[in-house]
Short mmCIF file of C-alpha atoms and ligand atoms in Angstrom, two decimals:
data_model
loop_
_atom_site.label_atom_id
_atom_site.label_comp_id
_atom_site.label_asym_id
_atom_site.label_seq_id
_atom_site.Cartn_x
_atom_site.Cartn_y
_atom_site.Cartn_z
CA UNK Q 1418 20.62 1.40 10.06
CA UNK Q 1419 17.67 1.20 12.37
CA UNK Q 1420 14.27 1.85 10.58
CA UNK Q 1421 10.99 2.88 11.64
CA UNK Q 1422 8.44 1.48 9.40
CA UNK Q 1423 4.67 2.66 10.50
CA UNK Q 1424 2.01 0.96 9.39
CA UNK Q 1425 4.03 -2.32 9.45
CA UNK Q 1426 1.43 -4.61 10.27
CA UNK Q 1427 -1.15 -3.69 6.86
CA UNK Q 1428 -0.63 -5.12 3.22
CA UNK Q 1429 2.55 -3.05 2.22
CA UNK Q 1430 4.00 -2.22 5.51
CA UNK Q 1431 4.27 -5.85 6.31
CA UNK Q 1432 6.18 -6.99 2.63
CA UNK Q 1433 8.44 -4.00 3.69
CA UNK Q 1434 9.35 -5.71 7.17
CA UNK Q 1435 9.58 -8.88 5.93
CA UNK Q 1436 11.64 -7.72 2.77
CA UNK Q 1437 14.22 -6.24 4.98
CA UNK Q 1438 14.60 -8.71 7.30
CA UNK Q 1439 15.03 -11.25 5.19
CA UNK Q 1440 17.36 -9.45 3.08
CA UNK Q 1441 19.20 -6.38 4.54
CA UNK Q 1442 20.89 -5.88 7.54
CA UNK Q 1443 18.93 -3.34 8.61
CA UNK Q 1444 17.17 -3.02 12.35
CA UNK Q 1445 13.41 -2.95 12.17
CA UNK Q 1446 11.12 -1.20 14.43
CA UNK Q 1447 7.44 -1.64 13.13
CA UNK Q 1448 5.04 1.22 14.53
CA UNK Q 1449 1.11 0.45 14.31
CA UNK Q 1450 -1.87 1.27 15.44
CA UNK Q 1451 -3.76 -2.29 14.26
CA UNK Q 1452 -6.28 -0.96 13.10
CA UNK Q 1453 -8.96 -3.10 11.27
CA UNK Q 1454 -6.79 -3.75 8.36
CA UNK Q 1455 -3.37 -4.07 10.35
CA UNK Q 1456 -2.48 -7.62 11.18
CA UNK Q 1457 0.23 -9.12 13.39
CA UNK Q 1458 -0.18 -12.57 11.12
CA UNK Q 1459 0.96 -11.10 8.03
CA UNK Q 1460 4.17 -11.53 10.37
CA UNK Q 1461 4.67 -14.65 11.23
CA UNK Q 1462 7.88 -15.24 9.54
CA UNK Q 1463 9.79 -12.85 11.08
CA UNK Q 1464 8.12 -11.84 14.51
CA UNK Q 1465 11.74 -13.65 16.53
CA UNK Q 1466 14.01 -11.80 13.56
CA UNK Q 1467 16.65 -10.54 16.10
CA UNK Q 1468 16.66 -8.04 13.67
CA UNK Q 1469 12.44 -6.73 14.09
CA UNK Q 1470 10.73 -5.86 17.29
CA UNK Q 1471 6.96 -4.31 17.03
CA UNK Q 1472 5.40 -1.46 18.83
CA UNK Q 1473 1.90 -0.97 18.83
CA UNK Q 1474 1.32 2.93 19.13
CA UNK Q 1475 -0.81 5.73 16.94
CA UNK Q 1476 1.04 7.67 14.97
CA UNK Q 1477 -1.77 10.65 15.69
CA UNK Q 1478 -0.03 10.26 19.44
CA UNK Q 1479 3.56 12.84 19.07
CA UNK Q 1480 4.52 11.69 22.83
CA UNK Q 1481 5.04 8.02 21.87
CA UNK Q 1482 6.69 8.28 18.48
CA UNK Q 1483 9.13 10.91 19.92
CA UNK Q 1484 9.97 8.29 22.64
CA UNK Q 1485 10.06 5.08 20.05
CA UNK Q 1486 12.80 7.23 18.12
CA UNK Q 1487 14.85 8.02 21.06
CA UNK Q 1488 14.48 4.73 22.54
CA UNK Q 1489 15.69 2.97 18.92
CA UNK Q 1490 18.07 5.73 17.96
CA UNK Q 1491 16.36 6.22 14.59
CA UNK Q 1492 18.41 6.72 11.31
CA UNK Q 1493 15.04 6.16 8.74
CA UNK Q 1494 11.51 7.08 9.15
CA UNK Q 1495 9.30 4.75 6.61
CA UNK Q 1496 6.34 5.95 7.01
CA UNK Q 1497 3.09 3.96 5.54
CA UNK Q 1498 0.49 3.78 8.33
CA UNK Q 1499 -2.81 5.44 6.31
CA UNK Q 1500 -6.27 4.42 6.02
CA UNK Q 1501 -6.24 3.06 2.72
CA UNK Q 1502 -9.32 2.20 1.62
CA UNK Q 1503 -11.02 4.38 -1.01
CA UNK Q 1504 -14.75 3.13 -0.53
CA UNK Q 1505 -14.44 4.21 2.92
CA UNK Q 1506 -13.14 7.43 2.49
CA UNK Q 1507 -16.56 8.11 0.81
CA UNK Q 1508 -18.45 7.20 3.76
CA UNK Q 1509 -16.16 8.27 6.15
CA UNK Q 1510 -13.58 10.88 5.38
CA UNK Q 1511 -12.81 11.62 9.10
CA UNK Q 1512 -10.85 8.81 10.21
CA UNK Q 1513 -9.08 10.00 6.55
CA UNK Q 1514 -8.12 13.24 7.48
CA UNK Q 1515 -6.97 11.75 11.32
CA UNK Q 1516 -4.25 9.77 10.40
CA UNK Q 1517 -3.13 10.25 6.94
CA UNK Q 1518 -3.28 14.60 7.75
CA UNK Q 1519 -3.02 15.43 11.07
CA UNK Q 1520 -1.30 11.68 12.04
CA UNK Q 1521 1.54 12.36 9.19
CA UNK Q 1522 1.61 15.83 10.61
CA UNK Q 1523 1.97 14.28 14.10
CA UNK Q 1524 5.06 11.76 12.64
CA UNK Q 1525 6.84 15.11 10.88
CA UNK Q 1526 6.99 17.01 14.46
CA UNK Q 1527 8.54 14.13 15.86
CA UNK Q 1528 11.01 13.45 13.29
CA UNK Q 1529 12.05 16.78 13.45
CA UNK Q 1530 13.19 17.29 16.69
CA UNK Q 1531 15.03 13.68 16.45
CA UNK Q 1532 16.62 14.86 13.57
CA UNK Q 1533 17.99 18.38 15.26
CA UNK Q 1534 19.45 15.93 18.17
CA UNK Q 1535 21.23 13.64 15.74
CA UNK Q 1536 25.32 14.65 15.03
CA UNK Q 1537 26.06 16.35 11.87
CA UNK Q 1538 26.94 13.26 10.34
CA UNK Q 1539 23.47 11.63 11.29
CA UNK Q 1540 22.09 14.46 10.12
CA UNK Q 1541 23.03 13.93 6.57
CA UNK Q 1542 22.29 10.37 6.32
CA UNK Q 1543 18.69 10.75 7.73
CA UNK Q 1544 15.97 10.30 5.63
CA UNK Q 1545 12.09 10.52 6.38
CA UNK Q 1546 10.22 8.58 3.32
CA UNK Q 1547 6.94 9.15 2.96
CA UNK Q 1548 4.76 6.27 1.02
CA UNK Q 1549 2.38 8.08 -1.22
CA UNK Q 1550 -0.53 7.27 -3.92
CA UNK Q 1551 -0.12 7.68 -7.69
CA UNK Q 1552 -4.03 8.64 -7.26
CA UNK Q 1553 -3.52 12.25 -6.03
CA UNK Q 1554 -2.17 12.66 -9.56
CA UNK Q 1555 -6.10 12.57 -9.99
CA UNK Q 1556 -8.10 11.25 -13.18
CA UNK Q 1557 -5.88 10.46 -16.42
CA UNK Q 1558 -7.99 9.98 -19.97
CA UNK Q 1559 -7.63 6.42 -22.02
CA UNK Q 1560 -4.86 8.25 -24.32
CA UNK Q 1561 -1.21 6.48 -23.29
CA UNK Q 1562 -0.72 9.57 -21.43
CA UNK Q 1563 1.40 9.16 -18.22
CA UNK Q 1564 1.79 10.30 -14.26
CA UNK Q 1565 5.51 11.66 -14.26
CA UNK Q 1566 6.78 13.37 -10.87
CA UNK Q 1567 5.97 16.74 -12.36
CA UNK Q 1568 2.64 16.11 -12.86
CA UNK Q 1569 -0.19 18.56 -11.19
CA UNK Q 1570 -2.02 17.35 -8.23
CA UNK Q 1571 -5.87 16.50 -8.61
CA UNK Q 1572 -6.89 14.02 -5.99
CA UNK Q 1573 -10.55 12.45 -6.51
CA UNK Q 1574 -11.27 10.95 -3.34
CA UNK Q 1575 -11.27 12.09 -0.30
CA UNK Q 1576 -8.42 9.18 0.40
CA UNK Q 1577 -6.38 10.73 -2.56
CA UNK Q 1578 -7.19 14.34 -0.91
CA UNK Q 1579 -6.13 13.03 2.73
CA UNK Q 1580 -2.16 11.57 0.92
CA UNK Q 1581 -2.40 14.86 -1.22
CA UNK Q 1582 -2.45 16.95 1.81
CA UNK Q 1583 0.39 14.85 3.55
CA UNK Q 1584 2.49 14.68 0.83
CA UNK Q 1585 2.42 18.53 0.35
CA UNK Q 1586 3.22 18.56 4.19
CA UNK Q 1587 6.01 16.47 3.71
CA UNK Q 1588 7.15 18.60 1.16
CA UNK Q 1589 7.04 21.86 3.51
CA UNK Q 1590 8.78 20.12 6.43
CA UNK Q 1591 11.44 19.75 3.59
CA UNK Q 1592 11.79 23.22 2.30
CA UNK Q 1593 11.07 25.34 5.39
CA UNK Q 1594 12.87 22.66 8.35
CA UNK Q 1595 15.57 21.02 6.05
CA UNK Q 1596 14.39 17.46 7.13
CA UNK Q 1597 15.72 15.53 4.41
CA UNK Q 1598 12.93 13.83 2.82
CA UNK Q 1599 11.80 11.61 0.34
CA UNK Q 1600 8.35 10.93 -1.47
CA UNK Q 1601 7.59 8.06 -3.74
CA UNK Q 1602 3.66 7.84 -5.27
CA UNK Q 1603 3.25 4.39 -6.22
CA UNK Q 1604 0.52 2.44 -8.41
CA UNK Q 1605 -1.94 -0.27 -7.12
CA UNK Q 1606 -0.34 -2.94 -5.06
CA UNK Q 1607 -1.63 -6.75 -5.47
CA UNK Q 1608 -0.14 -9.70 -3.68
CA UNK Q 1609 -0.53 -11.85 -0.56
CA UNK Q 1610 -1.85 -10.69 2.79
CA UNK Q 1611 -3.59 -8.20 0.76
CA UNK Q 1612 -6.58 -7.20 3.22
CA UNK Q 1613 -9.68 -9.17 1.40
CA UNK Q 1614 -11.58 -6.26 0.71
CA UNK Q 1615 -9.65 -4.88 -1.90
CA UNK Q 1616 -10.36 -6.12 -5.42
CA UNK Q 1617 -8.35 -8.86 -6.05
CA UNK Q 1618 -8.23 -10.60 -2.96
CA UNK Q 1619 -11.94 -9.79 -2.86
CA UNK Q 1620 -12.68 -11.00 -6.22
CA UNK Q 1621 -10.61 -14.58 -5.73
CA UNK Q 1622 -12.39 -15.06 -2.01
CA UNK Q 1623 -15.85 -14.47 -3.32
CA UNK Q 1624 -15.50 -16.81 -6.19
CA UNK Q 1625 -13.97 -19.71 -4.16
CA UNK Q 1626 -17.53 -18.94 -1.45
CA UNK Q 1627 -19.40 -18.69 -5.38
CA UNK Q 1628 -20.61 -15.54 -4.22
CA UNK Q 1629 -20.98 -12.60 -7.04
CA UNK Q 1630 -18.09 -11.20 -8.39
CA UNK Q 1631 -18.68 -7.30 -7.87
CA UNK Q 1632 -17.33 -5.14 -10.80
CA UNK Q 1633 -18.21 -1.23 -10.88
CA UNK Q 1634 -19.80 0.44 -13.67
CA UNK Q 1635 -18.68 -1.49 -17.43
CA UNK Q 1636 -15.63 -2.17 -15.43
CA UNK Q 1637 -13.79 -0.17 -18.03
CA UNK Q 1638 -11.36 1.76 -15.44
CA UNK Q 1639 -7.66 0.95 -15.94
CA UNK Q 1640 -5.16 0.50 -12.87
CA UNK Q 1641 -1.66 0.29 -12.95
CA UNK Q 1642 -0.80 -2.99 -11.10
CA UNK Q 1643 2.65 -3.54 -9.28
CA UNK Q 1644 3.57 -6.84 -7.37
CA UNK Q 1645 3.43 -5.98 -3.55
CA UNK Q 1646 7.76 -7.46 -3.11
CA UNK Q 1647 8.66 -5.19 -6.50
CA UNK Q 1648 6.98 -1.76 -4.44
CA UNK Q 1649 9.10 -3.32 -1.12
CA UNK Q 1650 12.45 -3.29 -3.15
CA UNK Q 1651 11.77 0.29 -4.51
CA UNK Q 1652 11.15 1.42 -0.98
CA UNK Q 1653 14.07 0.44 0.04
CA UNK Q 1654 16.49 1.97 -2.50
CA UNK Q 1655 13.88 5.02 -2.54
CA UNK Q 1656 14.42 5.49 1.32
CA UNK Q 1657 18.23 4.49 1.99
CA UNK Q 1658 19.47 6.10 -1.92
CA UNK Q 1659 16.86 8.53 -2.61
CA UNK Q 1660 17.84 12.01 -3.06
CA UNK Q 1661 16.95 14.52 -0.16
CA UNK Q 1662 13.47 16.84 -1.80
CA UNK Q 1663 13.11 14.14 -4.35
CA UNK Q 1664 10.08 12.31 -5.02
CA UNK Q 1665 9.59 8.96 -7.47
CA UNK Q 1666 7.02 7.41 -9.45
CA UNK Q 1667 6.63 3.47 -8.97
CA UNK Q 1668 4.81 1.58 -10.70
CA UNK Q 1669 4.59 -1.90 -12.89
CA UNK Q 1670 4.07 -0.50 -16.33
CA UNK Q 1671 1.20 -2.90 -16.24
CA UNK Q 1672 -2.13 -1.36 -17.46
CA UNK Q 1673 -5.46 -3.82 -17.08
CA UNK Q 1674 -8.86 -2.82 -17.33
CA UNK Q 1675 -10.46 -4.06 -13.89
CA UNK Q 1676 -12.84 -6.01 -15.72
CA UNK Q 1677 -9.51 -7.67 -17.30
CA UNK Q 1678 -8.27 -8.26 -13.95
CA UNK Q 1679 -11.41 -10.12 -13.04
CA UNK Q 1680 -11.52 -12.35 -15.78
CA UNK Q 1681 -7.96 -12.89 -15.80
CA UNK Q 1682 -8.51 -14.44 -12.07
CA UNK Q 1683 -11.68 -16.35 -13.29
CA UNK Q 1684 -9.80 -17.96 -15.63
CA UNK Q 1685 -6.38 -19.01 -13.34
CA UNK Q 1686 -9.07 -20.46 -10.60
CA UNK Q 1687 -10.81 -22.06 -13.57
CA UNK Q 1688 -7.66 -24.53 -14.41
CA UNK Q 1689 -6.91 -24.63 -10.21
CA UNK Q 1690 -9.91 -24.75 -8.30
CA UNK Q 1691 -12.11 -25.38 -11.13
CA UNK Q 1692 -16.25 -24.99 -10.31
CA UNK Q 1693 -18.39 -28.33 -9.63
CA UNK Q 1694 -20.53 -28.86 -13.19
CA UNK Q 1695 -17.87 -27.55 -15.61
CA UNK Q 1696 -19.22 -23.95 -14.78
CA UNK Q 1697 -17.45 -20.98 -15.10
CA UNK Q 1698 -15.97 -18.35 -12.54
CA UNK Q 1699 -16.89 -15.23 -15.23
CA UNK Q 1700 -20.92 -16.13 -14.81
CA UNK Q 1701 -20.28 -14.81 -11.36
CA UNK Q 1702 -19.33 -11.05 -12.47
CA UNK Q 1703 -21.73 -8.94 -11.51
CA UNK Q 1704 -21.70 -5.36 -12.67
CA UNK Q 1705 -22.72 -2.70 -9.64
CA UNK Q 1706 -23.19 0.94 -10.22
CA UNK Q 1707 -19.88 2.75 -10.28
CA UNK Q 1708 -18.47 4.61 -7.59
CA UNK Q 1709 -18.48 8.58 -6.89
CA UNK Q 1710 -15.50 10.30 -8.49
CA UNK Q 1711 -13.88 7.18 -10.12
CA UNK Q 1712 -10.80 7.84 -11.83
CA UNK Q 1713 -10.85 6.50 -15.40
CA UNK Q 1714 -7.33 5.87 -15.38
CA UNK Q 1715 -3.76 5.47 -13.62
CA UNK Q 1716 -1.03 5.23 -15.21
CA UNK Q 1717 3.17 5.78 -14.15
CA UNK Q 1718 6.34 6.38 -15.65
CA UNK Q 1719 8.75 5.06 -13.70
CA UNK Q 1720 11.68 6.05 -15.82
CA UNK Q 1721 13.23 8.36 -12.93
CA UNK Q 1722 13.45 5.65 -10.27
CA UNK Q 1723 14.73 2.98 -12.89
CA UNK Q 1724 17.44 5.60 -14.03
CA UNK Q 1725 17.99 7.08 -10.72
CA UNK Q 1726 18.69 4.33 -8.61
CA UNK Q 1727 18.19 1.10 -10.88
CA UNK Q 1728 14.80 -0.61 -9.76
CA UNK Q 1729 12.85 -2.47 -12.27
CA UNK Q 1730 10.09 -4.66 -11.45
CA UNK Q 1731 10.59 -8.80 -11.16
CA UNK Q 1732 7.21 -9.94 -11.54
CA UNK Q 1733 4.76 -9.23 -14.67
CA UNK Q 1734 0.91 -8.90 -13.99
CA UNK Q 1735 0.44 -12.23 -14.84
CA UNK Q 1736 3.36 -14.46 -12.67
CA UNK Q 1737 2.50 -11.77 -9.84
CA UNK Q 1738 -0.99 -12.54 -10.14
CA UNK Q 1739 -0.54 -16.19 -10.53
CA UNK Q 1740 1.82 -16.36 -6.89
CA UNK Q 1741 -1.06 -14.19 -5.99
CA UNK Q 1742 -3.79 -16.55 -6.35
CA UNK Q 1743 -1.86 -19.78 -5.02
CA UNK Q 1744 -1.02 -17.44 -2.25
CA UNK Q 1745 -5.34 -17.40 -0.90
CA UNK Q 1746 -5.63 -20.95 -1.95
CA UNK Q 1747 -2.90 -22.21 0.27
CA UNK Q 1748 -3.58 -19.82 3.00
CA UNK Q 1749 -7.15 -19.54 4.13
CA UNK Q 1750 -6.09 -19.55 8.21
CA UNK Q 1751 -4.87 -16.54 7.24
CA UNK Q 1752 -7.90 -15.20 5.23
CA UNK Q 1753 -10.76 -16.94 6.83
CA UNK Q 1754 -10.98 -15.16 9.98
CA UNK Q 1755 -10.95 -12.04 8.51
CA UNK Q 1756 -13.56 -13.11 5.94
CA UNK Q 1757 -15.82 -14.65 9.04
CA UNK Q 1758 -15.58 -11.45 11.06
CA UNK Q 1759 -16.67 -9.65 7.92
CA UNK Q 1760 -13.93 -6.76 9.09
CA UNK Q 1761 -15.01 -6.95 12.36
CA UNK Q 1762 -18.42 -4.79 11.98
CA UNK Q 1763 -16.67 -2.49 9.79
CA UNK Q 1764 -18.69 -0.58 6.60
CA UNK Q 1765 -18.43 -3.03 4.05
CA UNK Q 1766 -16.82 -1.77 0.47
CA UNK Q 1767 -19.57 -0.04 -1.64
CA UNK Q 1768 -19.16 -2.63 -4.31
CA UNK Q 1769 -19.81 -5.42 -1.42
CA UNK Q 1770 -22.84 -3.33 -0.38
CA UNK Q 1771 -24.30 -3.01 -3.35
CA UNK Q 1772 -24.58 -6.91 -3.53
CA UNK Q 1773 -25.43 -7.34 -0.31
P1 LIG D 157 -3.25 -0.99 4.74
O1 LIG D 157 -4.59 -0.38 4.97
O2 LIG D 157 -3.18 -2.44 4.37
O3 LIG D 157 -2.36 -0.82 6.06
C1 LIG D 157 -2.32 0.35 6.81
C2 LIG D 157 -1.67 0.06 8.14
O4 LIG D 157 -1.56 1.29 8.88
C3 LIG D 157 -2.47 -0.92 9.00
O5 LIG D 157 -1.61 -1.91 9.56
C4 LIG D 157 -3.04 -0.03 10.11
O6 LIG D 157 -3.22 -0.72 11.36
C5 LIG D 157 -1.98 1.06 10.21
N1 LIG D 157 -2.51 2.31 10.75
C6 LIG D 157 -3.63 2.96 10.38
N2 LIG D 157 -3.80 4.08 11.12
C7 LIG D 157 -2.73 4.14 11.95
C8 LIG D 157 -2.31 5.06 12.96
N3 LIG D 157 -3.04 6.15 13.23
N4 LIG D 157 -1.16 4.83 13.61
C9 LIG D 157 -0.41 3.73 13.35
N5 LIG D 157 -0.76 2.81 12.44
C10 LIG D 157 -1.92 3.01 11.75
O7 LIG D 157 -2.53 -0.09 3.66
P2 LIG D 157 -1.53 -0.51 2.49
O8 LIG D 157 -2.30 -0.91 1.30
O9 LIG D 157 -0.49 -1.40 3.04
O10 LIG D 157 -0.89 0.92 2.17
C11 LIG D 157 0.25 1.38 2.90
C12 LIG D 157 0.63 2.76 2.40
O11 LIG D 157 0.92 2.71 1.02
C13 LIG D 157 -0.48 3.79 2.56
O12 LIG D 157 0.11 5.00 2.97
C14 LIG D 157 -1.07 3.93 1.19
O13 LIG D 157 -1.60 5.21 0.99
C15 LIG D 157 0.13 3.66 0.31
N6 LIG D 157 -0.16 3.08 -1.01
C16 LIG D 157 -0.95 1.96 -1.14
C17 LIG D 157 -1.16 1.41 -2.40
C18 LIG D 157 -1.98 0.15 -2.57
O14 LIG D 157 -2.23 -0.26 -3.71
N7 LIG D 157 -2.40 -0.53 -1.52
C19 LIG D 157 -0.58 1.99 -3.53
C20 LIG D 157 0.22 3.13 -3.37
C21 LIG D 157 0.43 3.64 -2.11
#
């Protein structure tokens, strides 16, 4: 089939390429916008696949992705370009409601009128995925309770507001257009090439510079972690055997405190990079005042997409975390420049601000 993966150059987008060219037969055409956190590096590895050619266009702009699915004869849409970042969502919902609202909008009108070209046949086998958030579920106490596909939306942030929205468009351009789609809402990601603002890469690049560790609030929130190349496998069998209307829960069955994930990394870089003096990476933590609207807790059941179509993770938090780790040790030309430029001007985190 020939796929069109947007948002192929950020953290997830790029695991997707590279998962299906290395292990499908699949044709990939990788739409994105590079914005800051999109980058042609993450790659490398398959950037001469005679399977993968890149395009560098906005989703927001209807003209070009109508063209890119003519010119490629589309039979997939997976669609992941988004801003991403929940920090900046607080201080700048805009660029939020651009391109994960009006930009997914912009991808649906497109895919439409592909889809009434294709044959009958082409038709059926079309599938639009749409790559969603377990946080518009919204705010879940500390009680073992769980996000299941029928739970109510109650985004937080204006991020989780911005998927919300698209999700509920992608929904409509189901029921009202018949455009066969597919959702899946997915727990945090972690893994290499993850864009070092985000926690963990942030956390394992500020200790190797011995700069604070920043940790909000008591650091008592709970995440659901999932290993970046499990969430690439589920997208595949979500978007090529997912049922038409359907959406699915991923996620890693792996609960952790983020203070737990902090020390966790203190103590892997304490046995492989250890600190000159026999000090230790947890004196670094350093608790900052907790973010607006933090969800307490996220947490998935991923029973229907195990059942359904037979995914189960590979990695647990702590082998995931541990390939994670080597991964920023034994790749700083990857992370440096991005470190150096500091996001090139960008708002820092508000974590990162607070220390700064
Ligand atoms: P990311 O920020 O690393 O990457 C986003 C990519 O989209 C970048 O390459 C960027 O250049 C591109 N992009 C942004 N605006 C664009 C536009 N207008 N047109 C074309 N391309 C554009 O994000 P990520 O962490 O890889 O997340 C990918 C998707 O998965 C998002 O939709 C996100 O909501 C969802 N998701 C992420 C997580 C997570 O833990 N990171 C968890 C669940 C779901």
């Amino acid at each position: 089939m020939n796929i069109l993966v947007t948002g192929g150059a950020g953290f997830i987008g790029s695991a997707v390429c590279r998962h299906l060219c290395g292990n499908t037969e699949h044709r990939v055409v990788n739409v994105d916008k590079l914005t800051y956190a999109g980058n042609l590096g993450s790659l490398r590895q398959i950037e001469n696949h005679p399977n993968y050619c890149f395009v560098r266009a906005d989703i927001c702009d209807e003209h070009a992705i109508s063209r890119i699915l003519g010119e490629h004869d589309i039979d997939v849409v997976m669609h992941l370009a988004a801003e991403s970042h929940v920090d900046r969502s607080i201080d700048g919902p805009a660029a939020f409601v651009e391109t994960n609202i009006v930009g997914t909008f912009k991808l649906l009108s497109a895919a439409l009128a592909h889809w009434q070209n294709l044959s009958a046949e082409r038709q059926e086998n079309f599938r639009f995925h749409h790559v969603s958030t377990d946080e518009v579920f919204g705010d879940l106490p500390f009680d073992g309770s769980l996000f299941t596909e029928d739970t109510a939306y109650a985004p937080s942030s204006p991020y989780s507001a911005s998927k919300a929205a698209s999700d509920h468009l992608v929904r409509a351009w189901h029921e009202t257009y018949g455009l066969p789609v597919v959702v899946s809402n997915c727990s945090n990601n972690y893994g290499p090439f993850h864009f070092p603002e985000k926690l963990i890469p942030l956390i394992i690049l500020n200790a190797l510079e011995e700069k604070p560790l920043p940790v909000y609030g008591t650091g008592a929130n709970v995440r659901d972690w999932l290993f970046v190349d499990d969430h690439a496998r589920a997208l595949e069998l979500v978007a090529t055997k997912g049922r038409p209307g359907e959406s699915y829960n991923v996620g890693g069955r792996c609960e952790r405190s983020n203070l737990s994930v902090v020390e966790t990394i203190c103590r892997m870089l304490d046995s492989l990079w250890p600190r000159r003096g026999g000090a230790r990476y947890r004196d670094l933590i350093a608790f900052v005042a907790d973010r607006p609207g933090h969800d307490r807790r996220y947490a998935i059941d991923a029973s229907k997409i195990e059942r359904d179509l037979g995914w189960t993770p590979a990695e647990t938090f702590e082998t995931g975390l541990a390939k994670t780790v080597r991964w920023y040790l034994d790749n700083p030309r990857w992370w440096e420049p991005i470190r150096s430029s500091r996001y090139a001007g960008q708002r820092l985190g508000a974590a990162e601000k607070a220390l700064s």
